[in-house]
JSON list of C-alpha atoms in Angstrom, two decimals:
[
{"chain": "A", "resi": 20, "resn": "UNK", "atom": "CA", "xyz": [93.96, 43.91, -4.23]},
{"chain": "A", "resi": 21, "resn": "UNK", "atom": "CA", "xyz": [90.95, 41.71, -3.28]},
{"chain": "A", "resi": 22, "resn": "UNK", "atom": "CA", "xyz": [92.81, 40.87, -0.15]},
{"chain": "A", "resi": 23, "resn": "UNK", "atom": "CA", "xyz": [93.66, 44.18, 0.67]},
{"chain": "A", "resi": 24, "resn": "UNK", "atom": "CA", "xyz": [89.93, 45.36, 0.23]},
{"chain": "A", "resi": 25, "resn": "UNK", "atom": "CA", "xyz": [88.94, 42.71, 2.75]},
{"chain": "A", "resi": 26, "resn": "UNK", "atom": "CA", "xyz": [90.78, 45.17, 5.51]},
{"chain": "A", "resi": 27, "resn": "UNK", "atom": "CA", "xyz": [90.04, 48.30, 4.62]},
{"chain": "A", "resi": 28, "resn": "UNK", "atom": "CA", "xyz": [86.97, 50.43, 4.33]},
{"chain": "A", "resi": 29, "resn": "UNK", "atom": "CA", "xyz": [86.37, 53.48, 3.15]},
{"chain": "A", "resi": 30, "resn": "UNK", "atom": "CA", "xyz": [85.74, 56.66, 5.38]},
{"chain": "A", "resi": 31, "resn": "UNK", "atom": "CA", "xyz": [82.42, 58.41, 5.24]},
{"chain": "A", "resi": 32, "resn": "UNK", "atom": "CA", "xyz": [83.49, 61.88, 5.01]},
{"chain": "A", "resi": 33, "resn": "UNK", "atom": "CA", "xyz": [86.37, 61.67, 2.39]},
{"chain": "A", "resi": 34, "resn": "UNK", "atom": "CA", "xyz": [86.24, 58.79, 1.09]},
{"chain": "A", "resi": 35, "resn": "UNK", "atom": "CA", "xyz": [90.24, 57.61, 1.81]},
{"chain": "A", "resi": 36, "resn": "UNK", "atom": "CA", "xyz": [90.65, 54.19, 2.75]},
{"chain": "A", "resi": 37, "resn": "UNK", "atom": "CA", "xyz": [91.16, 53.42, 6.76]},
{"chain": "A", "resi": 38, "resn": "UNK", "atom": "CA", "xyz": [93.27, 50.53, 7.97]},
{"chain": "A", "resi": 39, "resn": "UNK", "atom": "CA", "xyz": [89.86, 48.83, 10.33]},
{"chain": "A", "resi": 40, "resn": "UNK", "atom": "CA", "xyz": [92.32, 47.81, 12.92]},
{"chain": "A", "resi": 41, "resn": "UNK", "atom": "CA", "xyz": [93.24, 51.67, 13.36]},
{"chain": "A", "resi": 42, "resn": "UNK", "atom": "CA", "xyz": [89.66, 53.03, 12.60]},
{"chain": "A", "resi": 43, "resn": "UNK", "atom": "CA", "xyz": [88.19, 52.34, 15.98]},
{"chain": "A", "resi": 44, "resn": "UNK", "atom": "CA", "xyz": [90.59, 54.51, 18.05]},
{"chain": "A", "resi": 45, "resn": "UNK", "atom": "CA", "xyz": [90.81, 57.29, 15.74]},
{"chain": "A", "resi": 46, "resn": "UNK", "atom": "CA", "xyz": [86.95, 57.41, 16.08]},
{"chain": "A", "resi": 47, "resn": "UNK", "atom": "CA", "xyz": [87.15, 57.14, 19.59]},
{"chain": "A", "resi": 48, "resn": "UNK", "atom": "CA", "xyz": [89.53, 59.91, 19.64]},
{"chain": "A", "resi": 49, "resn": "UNK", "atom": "CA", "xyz": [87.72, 62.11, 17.57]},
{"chain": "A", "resi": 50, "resn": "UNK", "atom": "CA", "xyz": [90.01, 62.17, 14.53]},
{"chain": "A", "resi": 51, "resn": "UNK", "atom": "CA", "xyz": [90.19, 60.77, 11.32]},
{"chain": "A", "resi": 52, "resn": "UNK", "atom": "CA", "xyz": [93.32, 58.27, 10.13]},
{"chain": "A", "resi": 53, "resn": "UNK", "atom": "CA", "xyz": [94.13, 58.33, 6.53]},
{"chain": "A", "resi": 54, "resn": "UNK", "atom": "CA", "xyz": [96.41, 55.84, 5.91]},
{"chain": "A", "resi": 55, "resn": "UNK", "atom": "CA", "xyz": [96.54, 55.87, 2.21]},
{"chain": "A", "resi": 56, "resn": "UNK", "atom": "CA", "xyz": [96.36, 58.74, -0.40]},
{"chain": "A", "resi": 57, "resn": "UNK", "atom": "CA", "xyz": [93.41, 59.53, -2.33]},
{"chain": "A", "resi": 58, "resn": "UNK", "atom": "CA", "xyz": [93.14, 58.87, -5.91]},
{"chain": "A", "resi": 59, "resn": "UNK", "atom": "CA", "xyz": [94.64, 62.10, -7.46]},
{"chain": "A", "resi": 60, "resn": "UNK", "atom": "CA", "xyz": [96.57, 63.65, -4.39]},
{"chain": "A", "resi": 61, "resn": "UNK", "atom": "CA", "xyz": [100.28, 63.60, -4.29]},
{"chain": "A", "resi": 62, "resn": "UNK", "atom": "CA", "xyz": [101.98, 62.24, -1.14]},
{"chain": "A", "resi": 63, "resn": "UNK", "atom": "CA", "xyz": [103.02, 65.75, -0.55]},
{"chain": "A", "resi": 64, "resn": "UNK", "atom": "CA", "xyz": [99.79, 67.62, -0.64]},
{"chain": "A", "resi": 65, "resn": "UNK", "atom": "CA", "xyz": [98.57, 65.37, 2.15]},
{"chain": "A", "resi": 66, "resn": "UNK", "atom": "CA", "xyz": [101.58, 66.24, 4.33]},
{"chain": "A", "resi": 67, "resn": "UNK", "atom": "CA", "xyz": [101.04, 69.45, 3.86]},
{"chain": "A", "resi": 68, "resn": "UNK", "atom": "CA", "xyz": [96.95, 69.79, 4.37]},
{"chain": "A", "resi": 69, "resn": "UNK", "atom": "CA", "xyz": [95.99, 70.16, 8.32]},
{"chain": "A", "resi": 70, "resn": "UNK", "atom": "CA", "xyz": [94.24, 66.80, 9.11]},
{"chain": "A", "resi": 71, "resn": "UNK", "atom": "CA", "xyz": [90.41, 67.39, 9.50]},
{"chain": "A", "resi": 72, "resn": "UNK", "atom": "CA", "xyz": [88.86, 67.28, 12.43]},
{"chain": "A", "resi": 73, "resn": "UNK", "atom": "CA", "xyz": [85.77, 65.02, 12.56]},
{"chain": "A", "resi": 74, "resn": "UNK", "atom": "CA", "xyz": [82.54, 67.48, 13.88]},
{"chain": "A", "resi": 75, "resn": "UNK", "atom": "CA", "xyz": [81.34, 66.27, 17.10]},
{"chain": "A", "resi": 76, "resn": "UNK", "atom": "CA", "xyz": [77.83, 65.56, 17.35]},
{"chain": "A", "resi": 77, "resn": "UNK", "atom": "CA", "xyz": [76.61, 66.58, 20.41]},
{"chain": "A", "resi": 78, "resn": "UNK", "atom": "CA", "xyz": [74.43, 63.61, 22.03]},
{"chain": "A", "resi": 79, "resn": "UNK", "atom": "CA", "xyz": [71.13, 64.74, 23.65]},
{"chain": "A", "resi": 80, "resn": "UNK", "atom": "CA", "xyz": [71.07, 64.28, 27.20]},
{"chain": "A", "resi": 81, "resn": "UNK", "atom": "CA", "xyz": [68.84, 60.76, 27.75]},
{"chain": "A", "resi": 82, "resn": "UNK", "atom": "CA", "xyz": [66.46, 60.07, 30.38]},
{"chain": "A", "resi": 83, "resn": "UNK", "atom": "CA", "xyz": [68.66, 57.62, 32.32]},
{"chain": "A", "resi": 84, "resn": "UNK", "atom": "CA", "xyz": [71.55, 60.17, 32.39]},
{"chain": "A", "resi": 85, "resn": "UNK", "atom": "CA", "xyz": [69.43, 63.71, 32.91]},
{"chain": "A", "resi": 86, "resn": "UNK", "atom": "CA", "xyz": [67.55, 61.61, 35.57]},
{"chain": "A", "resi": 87, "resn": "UNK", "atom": "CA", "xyz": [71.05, 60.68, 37.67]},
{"chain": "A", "resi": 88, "resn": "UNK", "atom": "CA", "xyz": [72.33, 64.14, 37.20]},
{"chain": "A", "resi": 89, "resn": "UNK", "atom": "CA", "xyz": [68.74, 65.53, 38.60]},
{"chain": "A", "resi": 90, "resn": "UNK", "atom": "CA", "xyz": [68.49, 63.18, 41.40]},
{"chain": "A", "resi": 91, "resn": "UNK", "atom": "CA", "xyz": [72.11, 64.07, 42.18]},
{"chain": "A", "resi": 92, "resn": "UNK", "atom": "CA", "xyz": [71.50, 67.40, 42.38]},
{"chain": "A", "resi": 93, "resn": "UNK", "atom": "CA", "xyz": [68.10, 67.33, 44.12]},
{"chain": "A", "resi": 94, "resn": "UNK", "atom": "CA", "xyz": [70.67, 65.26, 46.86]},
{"chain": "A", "resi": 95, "resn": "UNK", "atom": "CA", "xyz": [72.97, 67.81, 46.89]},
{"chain": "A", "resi": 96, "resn": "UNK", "atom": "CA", "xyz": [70.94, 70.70, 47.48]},
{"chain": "A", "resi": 97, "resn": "UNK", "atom": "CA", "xyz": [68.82, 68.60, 49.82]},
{"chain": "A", "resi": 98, "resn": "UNK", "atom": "CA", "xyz": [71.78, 68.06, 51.81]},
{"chain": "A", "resi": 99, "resn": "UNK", "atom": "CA", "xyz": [72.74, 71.58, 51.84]},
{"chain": "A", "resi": 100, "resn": "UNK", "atom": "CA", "xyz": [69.49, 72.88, 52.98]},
{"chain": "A", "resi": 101, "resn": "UNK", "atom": "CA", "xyz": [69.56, 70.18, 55.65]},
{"chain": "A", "resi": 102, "resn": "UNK", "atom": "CA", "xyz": [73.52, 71.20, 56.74]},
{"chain": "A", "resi": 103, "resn": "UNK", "atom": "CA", "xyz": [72.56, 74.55, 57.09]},
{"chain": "A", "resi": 104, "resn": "UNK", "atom": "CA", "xyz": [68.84, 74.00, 58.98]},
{"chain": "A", "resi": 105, "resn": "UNK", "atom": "CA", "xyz": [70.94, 71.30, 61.39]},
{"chain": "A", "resi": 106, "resn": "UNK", "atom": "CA", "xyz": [73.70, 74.31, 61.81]},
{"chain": "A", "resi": 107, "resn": "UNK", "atom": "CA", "xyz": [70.94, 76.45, 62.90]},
{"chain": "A", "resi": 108, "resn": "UNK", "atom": "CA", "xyz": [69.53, 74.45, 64.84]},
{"chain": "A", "resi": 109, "resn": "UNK", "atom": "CA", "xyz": [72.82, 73.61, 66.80]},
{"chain": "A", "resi": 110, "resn": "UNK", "atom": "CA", "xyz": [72.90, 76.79, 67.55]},
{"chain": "A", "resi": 111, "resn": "UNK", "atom": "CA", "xyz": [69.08, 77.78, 69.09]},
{"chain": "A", "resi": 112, "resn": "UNK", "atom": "CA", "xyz": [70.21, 74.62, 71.14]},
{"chain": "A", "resi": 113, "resn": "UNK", "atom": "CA", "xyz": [73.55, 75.95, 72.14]},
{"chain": "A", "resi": 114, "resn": "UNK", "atom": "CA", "xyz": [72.40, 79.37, 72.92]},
{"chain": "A", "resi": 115, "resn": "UNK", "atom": "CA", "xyz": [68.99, 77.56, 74.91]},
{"chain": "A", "resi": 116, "resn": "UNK", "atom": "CA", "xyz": [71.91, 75.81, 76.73]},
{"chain": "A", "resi": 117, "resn": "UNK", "atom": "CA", "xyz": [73.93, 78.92, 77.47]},
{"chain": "A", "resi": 118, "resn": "UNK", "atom": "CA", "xyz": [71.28, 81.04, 78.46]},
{"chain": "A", "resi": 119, "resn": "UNK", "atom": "CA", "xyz": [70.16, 78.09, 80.95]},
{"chain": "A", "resi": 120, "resn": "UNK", "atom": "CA", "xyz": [73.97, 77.57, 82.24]},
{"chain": "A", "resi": 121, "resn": "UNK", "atom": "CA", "xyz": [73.75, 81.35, 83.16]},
{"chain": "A", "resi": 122, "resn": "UNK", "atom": "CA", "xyz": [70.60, 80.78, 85.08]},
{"chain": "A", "resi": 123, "resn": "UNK", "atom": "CA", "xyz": [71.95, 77.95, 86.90]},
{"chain": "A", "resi": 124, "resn": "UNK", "atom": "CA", "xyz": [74.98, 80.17, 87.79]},
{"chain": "A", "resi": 125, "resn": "UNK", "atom": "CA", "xyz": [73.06, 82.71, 89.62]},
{"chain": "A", "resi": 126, "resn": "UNK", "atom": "CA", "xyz": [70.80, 80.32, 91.15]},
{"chain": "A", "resi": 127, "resn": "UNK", "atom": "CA", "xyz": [74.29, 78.58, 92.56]},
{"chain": "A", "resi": 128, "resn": "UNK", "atom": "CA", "xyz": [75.30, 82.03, 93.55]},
{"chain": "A", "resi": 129, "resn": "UNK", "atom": "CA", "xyz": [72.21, 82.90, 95.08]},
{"chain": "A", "resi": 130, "resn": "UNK", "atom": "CA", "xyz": [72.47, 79.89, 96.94]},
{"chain": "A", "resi": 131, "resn": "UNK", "atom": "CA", "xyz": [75.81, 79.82, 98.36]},
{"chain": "A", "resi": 132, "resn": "UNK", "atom": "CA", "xyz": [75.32, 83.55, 99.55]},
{"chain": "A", "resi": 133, "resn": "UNK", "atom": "CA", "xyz": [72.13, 81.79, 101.32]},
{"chain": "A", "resi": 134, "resn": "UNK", "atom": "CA", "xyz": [74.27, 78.79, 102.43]},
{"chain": "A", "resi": 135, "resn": "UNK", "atom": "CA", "xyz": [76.53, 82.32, 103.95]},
{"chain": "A", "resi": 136, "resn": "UNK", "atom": "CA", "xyz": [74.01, 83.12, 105.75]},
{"chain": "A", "resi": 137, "resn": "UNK", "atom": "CA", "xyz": [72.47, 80.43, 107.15]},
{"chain": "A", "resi": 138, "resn": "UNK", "atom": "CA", "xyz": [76.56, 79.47, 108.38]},
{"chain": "A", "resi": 139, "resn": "UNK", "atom": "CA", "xyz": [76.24, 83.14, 109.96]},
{"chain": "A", "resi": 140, "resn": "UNK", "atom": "CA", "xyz": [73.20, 82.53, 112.11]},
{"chain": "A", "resi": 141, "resn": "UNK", "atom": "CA", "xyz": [74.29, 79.31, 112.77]},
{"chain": "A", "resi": 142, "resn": "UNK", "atom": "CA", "xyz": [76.97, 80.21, 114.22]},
{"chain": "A", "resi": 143, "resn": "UNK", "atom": "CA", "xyz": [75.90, 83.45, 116.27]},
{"chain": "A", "resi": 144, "resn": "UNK", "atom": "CA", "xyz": [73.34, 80.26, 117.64]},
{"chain": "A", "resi": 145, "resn": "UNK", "atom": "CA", "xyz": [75.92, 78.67, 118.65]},
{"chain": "A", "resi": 146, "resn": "UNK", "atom": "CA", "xyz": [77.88, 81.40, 120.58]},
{"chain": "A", "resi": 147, "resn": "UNK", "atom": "CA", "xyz": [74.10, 82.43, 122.16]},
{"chain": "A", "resi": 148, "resn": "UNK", "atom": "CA", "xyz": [73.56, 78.89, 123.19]},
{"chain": "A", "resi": 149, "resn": "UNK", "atom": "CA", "xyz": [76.90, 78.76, 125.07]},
{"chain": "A", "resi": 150, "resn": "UNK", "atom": "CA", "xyz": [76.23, 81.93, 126.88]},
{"chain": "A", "resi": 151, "resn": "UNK", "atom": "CA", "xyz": [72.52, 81.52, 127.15]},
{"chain": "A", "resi": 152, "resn": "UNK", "atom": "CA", "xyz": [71.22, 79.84, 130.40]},
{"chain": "A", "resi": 153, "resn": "UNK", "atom": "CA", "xyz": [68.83, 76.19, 130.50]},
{"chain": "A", "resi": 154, "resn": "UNK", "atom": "CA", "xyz": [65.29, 75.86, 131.90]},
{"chain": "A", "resi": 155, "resn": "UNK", "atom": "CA", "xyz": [67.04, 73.83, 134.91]},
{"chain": "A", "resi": 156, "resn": "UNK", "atom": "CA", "xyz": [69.45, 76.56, 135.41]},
{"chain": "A", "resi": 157, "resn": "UNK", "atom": "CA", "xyz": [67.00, 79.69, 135.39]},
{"chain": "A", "resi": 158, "resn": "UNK", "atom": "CA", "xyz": [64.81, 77.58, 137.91]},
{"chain": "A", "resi": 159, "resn": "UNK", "atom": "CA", "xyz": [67.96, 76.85, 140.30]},
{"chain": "A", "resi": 160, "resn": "UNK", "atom": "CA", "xyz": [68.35, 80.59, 139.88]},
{"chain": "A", "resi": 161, "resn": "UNK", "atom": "CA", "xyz": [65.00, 80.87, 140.87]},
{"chain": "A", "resi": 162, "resn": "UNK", "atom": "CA", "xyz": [64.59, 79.09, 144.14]},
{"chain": "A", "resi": 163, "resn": "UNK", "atom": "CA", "xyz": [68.44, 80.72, 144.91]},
{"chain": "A", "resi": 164, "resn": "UNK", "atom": "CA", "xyz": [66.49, 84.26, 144.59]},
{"chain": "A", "resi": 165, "resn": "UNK", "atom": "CA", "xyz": [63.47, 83.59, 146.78]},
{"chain": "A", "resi": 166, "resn": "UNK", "atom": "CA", "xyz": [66.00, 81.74, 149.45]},
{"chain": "A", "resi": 167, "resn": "UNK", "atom": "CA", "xyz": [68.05, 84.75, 149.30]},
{"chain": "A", "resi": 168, "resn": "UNK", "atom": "CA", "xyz": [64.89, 87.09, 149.27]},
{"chain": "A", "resi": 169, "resn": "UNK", "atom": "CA", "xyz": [63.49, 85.57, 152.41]},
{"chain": "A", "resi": 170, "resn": "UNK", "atom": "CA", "xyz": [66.96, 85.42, 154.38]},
{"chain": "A", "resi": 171, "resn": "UNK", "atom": "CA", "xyz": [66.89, 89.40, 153.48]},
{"chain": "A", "resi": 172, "resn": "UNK", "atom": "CA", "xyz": [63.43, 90.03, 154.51]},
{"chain": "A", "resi": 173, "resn": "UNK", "atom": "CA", "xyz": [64.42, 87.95, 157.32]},
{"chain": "A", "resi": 174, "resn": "UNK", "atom": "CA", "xyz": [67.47, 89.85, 158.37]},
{"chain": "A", "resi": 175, "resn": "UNK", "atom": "CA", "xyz": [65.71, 93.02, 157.60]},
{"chain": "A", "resi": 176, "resn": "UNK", "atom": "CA", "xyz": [63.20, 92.48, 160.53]},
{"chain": "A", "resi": 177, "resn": "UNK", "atom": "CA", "xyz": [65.36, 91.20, 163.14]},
{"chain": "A", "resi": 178, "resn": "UNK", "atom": "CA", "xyz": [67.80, 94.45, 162.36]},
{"chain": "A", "resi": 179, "resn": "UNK", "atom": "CA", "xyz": [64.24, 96.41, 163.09]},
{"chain": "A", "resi": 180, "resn": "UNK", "atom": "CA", "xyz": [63.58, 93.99, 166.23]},
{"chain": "A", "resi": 181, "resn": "UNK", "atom": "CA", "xyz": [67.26, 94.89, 167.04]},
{"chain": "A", "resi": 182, "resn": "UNK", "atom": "CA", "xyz": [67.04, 98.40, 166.80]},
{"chain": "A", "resi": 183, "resn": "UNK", "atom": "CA", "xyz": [63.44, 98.54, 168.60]},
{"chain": "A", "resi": 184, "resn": "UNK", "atom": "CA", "xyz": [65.29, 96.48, 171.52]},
{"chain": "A", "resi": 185, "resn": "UNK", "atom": "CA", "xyz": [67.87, 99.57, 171.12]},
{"chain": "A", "resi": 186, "resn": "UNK", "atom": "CA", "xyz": [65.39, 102.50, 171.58]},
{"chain": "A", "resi": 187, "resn": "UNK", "atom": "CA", "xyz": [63.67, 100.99, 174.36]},
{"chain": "A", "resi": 188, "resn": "UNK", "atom": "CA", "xyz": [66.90, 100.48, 175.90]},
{"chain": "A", "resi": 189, "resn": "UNK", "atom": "CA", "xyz": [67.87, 104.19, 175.28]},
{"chain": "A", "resi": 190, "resn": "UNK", "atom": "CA", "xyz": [64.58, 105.73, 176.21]},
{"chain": "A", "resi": 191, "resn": "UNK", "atom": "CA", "xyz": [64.52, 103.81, 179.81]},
{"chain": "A", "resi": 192, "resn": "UNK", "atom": "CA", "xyz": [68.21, 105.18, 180.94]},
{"chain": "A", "resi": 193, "resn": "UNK", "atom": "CA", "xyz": [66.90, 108.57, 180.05]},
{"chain": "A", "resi": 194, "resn": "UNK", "atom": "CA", "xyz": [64.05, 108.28, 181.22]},
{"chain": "A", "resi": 195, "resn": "UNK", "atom": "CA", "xyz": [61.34, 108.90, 178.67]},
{"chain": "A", "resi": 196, "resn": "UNK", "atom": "CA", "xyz": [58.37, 106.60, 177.98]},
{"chain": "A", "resi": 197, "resn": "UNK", "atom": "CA", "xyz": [58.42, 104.17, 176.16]},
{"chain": "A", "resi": 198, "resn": "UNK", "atom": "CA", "xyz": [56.72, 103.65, 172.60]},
{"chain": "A", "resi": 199, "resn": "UNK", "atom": "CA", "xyz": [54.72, 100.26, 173.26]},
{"chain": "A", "resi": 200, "resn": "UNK", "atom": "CA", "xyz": [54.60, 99.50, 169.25]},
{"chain": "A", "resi": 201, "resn": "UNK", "atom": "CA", "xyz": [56.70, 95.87, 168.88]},
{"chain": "A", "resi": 202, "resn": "UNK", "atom": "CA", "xyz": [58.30, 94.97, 165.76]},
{"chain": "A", "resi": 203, "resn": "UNK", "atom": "CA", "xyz": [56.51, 91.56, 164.24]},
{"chain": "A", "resi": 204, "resn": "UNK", "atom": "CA", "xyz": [59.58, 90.32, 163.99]},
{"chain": "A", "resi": 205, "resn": "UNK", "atom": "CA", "xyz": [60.52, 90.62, 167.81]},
{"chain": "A", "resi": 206, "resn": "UNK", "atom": "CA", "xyz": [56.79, 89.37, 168.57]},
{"chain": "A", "resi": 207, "resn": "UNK", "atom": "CA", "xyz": [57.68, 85.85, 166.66]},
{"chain": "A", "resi": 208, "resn": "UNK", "atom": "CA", "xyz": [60.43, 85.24, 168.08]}
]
């Protein structure tokens, strides 16, 4: 019996004997182990008795552990505040970059309706320049039109001289005097 005593202790809250070897699980797991009968119980009453559960004691939260938990959810809500400010954020910036990728739209549009234009004029230049006359050419033109000026002032006063010559000749076979008023241009030559 002595040697048996050496391996077994007795259970605080009945008082059965507990095999040691088997005592540390069953407190781990929250249960008690009886592994012999109690002084006065028949073998049968025990089988028939619900074991008893062992109350929990419920440990109070320690500073190490309600510090982790606190700082972990201090993180957690940290990050969640920043998620949803850098969300927010993504979008002012996507919406400043939108609005800006419209502007640059109708500034490209503006400018290729300018670019339009500018092709338009360019080209009616172009055409204007081919038909348009030089500085050489409009003084060739020029000198052309006061050679062909002076040839017809020219001609215009020998046709006078001529027809003078004419009337003198027609008023001396009839007989009539003779105006004595000489074209310049018979009195050059």
């Amino acid at each position: 019996m002595i040697a048996r005593r050496l391996f077994t202790s007795r259970s605080a809250a009945g008082g059965a004997l507990i095999n040691s070897a088997a005592a540390k699980p069953a407190a781990a797991a929250g249960r008690r182990f009886e592994s012999t009968v109690k002084v006065g119980e028949s073998a049968s009453s025990v089988l028939a008795r619900p074991p008893q559960l062992a109350p929990k004691k419920k440990r109070p939260i320690g500073g190490f552990r309600g510090g982790v938990v606190g700082f972990l959810l201090g993180v957690t809500t940290a990050g969640a505040f920043g998620f949803v400010y850098l969300i927010e954020e993504y979008q002012k910036a996507t919406s400043l970059v939108l609005s800006s990728v419209d502007g640059l739209e109708k500034s490209s549009l503006k400018v290729k309706e300018y670019v339009k234009k500018i092709e338009a004029v360019e080209s009616d230049l172009a055409k204007l320049r081919a038909n348009s006359a030089t500085t050489q050419q409009v003084a060739q033109l020029k000198t052309d039109w006061r050679k062909q000026s002076d040839i017809l002032a020219r001609d215009h006063l020998e046709l006078k001289a001529h027809v003078w010559e004419i009337e003198q000749d027609v008023d001396s076979a009839l007989g009539r005097a003779s105006s004595s008023k000489k074209p310049a241009a018979v009195a050059k030559s």
